[in-house]
mmCIF file of C-alpha atoms in Angstrom:
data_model
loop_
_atom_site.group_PDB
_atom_site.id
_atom_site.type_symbol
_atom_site.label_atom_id
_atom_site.label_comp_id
_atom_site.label_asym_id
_atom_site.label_seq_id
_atom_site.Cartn_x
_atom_site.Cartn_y
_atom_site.Cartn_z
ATOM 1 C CA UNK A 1 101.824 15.960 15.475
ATOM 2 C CA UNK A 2 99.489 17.694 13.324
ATOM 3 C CA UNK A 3 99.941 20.867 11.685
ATOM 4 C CA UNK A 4 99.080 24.010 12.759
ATOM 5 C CA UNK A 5 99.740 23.282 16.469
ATOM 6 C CA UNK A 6 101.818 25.619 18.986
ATOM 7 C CA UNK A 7 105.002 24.149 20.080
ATOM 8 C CA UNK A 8 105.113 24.351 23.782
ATOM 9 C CA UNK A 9 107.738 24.847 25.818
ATOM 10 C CA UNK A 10 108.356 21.737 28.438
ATOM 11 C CA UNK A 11 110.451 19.961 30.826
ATOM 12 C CA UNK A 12 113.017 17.324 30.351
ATOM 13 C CA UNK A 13 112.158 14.078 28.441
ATOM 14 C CA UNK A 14 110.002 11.643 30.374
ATOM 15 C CA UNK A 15 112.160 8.709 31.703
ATOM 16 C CA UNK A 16 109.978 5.331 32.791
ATOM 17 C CA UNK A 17 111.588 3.785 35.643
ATOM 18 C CA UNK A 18 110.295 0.787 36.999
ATOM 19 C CA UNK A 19 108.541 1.923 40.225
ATOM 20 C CA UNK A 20 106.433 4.228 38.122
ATOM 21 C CA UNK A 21 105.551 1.223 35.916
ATOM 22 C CA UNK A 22 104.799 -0.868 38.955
ATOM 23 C CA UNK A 23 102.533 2.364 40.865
ATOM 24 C CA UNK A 24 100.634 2.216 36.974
ATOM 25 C CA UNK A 25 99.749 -1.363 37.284
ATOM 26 C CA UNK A 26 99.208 -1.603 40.385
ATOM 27 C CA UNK A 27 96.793 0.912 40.552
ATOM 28 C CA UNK A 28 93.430 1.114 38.569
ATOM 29 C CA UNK A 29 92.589 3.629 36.222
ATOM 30 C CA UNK A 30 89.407 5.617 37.119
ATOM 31 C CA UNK A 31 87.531 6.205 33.804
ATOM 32 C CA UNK A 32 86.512 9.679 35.133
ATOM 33 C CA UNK A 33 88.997 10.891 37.213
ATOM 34 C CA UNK A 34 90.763 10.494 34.363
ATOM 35 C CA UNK A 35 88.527 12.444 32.243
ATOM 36 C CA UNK A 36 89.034 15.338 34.358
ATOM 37 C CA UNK A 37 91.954 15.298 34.609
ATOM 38 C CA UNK A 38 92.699 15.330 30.808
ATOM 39 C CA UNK A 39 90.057 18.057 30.550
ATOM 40 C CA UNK A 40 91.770 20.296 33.128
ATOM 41 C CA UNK A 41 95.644 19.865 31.344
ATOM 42 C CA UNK A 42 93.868 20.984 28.085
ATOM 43 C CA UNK A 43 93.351 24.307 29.566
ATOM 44 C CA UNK A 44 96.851 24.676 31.633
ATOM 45 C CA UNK A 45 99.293 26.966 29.917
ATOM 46 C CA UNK A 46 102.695 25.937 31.555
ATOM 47 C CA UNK A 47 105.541 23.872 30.871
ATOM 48 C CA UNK A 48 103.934 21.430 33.120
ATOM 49 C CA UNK A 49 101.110 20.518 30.573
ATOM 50 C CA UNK A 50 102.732 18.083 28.537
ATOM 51 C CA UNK A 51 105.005 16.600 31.188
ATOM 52 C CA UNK A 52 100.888 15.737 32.790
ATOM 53 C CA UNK A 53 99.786 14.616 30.101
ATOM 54 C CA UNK A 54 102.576 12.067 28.802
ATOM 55 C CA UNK A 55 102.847 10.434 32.070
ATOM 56 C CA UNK A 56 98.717 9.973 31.809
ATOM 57 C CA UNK A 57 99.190 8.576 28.240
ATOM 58 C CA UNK A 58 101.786 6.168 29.608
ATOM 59 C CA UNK A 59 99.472 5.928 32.760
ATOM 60 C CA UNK A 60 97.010 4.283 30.448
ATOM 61 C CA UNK A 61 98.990 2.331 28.360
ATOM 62 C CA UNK A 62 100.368 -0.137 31.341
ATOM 63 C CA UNK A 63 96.791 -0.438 32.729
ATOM 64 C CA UNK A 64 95.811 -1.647 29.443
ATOM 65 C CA UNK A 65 93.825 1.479 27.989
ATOM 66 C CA UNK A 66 95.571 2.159 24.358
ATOM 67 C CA UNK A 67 92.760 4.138 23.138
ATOM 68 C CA UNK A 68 93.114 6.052 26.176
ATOM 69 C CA UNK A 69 96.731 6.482 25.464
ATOM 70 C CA UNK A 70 96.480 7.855 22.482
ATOM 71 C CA UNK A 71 93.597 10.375 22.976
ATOM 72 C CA UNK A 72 96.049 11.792 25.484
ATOM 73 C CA UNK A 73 99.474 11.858 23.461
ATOM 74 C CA UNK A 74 96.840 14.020 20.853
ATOM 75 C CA UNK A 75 97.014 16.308 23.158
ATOM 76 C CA UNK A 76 100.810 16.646 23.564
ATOM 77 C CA UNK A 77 102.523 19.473 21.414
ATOM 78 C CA UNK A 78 105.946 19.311 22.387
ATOM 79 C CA UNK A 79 108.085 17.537 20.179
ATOM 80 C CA UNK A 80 110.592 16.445 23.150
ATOM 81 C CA UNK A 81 108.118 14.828 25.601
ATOM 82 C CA UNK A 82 105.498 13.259 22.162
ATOM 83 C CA UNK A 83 109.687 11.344 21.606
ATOM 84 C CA UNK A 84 110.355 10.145 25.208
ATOM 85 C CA UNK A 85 107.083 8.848 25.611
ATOM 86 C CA UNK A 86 107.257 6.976 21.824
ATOM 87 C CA UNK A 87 110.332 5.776 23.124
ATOM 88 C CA UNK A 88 108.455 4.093 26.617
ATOM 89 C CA UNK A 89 105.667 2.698 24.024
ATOM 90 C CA UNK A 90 108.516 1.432 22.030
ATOM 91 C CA UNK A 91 109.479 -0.688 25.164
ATOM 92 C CA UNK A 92 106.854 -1.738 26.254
ATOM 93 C CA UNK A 93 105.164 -2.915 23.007
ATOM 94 C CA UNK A 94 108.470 -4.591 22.407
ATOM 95 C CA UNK A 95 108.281 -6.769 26.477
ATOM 96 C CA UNK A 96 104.887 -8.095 24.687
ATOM 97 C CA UNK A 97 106.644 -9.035 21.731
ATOM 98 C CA UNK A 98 104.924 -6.721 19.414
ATOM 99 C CA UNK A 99 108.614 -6.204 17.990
ATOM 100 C CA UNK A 100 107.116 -4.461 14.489
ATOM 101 C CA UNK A 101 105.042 -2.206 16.242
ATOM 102 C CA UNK A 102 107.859 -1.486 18.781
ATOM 103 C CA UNK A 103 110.414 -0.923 16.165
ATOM 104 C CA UNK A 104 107.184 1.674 14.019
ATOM 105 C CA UNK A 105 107.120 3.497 17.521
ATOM 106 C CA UNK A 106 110.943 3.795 17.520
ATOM 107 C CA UNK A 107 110.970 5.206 13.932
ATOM 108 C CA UNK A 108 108.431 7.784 14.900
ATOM 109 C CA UNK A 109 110.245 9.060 17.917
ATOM 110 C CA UNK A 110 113.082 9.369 16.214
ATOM 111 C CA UNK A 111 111.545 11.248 13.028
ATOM 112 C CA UNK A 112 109.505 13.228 15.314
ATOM 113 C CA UNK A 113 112.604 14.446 17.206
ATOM 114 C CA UNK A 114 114.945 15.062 14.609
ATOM 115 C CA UNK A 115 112.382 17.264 12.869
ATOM 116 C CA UNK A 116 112.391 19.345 15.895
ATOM 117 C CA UNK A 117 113.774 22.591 15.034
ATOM 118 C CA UNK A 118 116.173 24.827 17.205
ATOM 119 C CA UNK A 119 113.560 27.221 18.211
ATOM 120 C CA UNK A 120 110.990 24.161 19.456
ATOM 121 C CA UNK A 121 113.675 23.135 21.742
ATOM 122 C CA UNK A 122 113.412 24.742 25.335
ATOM 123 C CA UNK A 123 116.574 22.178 26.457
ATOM 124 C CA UNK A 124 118.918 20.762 23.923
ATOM 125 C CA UNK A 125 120.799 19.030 26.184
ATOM 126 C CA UNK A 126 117.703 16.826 26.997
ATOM 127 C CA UNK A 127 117.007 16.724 23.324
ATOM 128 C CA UNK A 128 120.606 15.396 22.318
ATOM 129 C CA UNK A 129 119.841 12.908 25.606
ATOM 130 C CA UNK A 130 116.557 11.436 24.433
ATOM 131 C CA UNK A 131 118.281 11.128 20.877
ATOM 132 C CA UNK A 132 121.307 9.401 22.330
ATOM 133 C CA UNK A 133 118.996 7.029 24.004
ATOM 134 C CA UNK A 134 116.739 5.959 20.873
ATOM 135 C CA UNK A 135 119.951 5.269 18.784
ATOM 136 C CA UNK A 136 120.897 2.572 21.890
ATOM 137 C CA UNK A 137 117.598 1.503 22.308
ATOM 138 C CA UNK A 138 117.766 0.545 17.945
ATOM 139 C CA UNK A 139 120.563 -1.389 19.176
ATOM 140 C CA UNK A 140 118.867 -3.093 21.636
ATOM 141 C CA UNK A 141 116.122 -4.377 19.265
ATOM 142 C CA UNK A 142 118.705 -5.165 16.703
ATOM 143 C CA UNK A 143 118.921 -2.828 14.528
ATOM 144 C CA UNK A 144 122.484 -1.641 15.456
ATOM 145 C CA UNK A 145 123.426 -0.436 12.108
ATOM 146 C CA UNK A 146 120.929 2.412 12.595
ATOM 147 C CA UNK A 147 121.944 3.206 16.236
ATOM 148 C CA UNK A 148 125.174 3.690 14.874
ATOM 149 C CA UNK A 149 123.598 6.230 12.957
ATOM 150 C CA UNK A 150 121.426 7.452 14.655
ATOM 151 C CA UNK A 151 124.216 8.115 17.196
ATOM 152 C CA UNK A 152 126.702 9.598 15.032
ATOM 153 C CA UNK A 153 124.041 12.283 13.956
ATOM 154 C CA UNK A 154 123.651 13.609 17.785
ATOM 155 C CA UNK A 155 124.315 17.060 17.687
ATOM 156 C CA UNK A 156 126.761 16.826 21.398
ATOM 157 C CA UNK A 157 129.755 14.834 20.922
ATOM 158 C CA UNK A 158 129.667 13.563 24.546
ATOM 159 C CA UNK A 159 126.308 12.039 23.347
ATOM 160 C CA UNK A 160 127.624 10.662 20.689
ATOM 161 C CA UNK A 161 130.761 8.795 22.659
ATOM 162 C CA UNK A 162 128.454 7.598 25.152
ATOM 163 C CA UNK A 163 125.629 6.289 22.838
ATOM 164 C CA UNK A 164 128.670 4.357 20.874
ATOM 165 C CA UNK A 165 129.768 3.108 24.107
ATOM 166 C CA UNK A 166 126.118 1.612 25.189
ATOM 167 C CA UNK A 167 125.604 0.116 21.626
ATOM 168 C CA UNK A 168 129.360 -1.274 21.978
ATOM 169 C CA UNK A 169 127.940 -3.535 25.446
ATOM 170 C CA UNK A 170 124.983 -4.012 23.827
ATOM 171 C CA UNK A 171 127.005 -6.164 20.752
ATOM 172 C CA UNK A 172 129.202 -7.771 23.247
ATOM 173 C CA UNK A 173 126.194 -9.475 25.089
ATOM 174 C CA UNK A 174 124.888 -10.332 21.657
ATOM 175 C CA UNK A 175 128.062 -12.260 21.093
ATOM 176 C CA UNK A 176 128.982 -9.975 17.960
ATOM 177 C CA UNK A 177 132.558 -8.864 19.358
ATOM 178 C CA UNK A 178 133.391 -8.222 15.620
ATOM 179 C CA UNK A 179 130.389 -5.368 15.414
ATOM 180 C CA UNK A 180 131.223 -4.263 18.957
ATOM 181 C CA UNK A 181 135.065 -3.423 18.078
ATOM 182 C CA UNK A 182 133.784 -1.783 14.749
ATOM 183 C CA UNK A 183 131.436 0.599 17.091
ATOM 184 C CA UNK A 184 134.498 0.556 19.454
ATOM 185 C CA UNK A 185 136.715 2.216 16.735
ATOM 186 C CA UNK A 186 134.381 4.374 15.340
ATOM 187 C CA UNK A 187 134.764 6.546 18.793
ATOM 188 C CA UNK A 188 136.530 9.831 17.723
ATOM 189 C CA UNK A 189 138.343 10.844 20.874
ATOM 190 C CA UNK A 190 141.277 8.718 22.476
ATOM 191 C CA UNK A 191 140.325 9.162 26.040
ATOM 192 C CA UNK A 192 136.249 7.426 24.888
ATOM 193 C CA UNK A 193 137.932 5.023 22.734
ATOM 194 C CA UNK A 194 140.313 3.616 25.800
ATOM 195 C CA UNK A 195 137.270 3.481 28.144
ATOM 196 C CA UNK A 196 135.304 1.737 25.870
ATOM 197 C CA UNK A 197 137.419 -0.745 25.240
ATOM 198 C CA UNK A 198 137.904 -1.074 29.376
ATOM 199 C CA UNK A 199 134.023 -1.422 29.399
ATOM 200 C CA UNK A 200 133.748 -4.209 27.033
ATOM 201 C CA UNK A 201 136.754 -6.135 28.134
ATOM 202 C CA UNK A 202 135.033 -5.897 31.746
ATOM 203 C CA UNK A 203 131.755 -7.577 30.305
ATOM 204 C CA UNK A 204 133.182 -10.122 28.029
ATOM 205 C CA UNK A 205 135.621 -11.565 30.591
ATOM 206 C CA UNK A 206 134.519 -10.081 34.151
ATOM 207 C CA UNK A 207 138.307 -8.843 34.724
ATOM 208 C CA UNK A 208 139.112 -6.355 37.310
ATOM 209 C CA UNK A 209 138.526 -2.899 35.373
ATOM 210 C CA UNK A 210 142.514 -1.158 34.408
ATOM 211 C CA UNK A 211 143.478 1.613 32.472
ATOM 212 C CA UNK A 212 146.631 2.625 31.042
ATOM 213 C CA UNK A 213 147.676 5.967 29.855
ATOM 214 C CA UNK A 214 149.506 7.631 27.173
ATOM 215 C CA UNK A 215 149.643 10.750 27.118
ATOM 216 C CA UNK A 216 150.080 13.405 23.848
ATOM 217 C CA UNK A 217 152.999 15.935 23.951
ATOM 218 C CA UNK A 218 152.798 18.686 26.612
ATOM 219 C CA UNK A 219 149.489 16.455 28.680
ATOM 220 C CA UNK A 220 149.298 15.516 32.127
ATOM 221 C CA UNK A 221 147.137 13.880 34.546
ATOM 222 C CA UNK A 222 147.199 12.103 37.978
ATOM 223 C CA UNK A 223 145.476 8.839 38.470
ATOM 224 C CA UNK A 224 142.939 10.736 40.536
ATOM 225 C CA UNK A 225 141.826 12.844 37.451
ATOM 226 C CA UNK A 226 141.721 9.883 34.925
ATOM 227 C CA UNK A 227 139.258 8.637 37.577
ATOM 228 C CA UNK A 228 137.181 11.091 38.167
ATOM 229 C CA UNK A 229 137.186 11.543 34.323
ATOM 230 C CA UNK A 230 136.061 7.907 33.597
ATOM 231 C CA UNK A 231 133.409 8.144 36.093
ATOM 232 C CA UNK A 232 131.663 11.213 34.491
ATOM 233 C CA UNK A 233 131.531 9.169 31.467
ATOM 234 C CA UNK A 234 130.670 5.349 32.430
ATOM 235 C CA UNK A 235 128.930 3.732 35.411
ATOM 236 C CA UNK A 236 130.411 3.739 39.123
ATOM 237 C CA UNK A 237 131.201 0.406 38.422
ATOM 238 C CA UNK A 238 133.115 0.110 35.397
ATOM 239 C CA UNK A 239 135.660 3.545 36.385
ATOM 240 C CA UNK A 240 139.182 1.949 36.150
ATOM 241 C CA UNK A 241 140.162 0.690 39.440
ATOM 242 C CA UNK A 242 144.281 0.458 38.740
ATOM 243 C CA UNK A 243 145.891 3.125 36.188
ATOM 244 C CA UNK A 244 149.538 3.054 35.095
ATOM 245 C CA UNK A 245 150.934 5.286 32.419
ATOM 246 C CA UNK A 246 153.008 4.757 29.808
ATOM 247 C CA UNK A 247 155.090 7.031 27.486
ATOM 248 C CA UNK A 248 153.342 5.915 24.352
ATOM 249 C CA UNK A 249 150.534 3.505 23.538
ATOM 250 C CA UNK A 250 151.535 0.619 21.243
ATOM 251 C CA UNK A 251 149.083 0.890 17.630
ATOM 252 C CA UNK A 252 148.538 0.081 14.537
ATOM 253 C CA UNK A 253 149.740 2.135 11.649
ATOM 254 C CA UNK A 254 145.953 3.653 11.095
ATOM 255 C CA UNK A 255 146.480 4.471 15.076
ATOM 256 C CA UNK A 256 143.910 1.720 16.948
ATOM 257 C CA UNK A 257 145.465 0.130 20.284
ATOM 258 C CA UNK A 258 147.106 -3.143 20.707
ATOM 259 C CA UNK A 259 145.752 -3.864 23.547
ATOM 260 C CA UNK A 260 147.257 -7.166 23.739
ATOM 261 C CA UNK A 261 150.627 -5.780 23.877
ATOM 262 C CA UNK A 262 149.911 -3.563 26.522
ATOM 263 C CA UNK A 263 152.692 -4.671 29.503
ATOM 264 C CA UNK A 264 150.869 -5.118 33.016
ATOM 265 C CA UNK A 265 152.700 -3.957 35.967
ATOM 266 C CA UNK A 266 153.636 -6.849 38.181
ATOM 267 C CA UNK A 267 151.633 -4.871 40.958
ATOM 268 C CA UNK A 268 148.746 -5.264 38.844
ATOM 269 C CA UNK A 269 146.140 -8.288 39.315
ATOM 270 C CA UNK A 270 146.195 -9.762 35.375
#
């Protein structure tokens, strides 16, 4: 972003699923459509503007046009959408094994969001989104130790949680369960830590997803809630399927659960 330029208010971050990427291939660019079209978003004035013009610049990029691409992310202004589509560039230069370039791109997104300031930000909660999902996509290209961080800086705790939770998967499929339970037990909140220990645990050995409970003094909950709770927080998939509760959790003396001496209920599949 240079200097000088307007912030502009915008829509939520840019996501890049994989029937847009397909329609982009698929299709070819026309040189002057294009052109027009990137002539006529220079003069729009709505919250629509950048959204336009970061799906052109990603537009371009998949058909092959960089320089194209990045005459139209010059025109972007909004700090929000110039990060989501950083983050799509990161991907992609990453699938064509430009792993430097992709980790540069990552580094700028994240810079470039973080120095967005409060008044920039026309939605925070897709700003502490976006930032959730560069600090797991670090992960994902191996840099973990700055996901963490990058995590643990997010301004919503939920984002937080859940970022610590994706990076968590992300070192059990990399075969560092070490790293994963260190992520694992750097989860603030009981209820996060619990499910993200049910998440891994389903990964790692493909078990049947449970969940037992312990409540604190003077808390309650039926089976239906600690569902419905888990499922606002991990995919459909991975929501406990059998819950039992217990009066207290067995743990260690600096409070992480034994999960190994956690008694299964003979109705419950081991």
């Amino acid at each position: 972003l240079r200097p000088g330029r307007e912030i502009a208010a915008a829509p939520a971050p840019v996501r890049d699923p994989p029937l847009a990427r397909a329609a982009y291939l698929a299709l070819p660019v026309l040189v002057i459509g294009a052109v027009v079209r990137m002539l006529r978003a220079e003069v729009l004035d709505n919250v629509h503007r950048e959204f336009f013009l970061v799906n052109c610049a990603l537009g371009f990029l998949y058909a092959g046009s960089e320089d194209a691409c990045d005459r139209a992310l010059d025109l972007v202004t909004d700090k929000t959408q110039m990060a989501s589509a950083l983050l799509a560039i990161a991907r992609d230069q990453w699938e064509k094994d430009a792993k430097d370039d992709a980790i540069d791109s990552l580094d700028e997104a994240y810079e470039i969001l973080r120095s967005q300031r409060d008044i920039e930000t026309r939605d925070s909660r897709a700003r502490n989104s976006l930032m959730a999902s560069i600090a797991v996509q670090f992960a994902g290209f191996g840099k973990t130790e700055r996901g963490v961080q990058i995590a643990d800086e997010n301004q919503d705790p939920a984002e937080t949680s859940k970022a610590l939770m994706q990076i968590a998967r992300i070192l059990t499929v990399q075969n560092e369960p070490d790293l994963a339970r260190q992520t694992i037990d750097s989860i603030e909140e009981d209820a996060d830590r619990l499910f993200a220990l049910i998440g891994v645990a389903d990964e790692t050995h493909g078990e049947e997803i449970a969940a037992v409970i312990g409540f604190k003094p003077g808390e309650s909950a039926s089976a239906e809630e600690i569902q419905a709770f888990a499922k606002e927080r991990v995919a459909a998939y991975k929501y406990p399927r059998h819950i039992w509760f217990v009066d207290e959790l067995p743990k260690t003396a600096t409070g992480k659960i034994l999960k190994r001496e956690i008694e299964i209920p003979a109705d419950v599949g081991n």
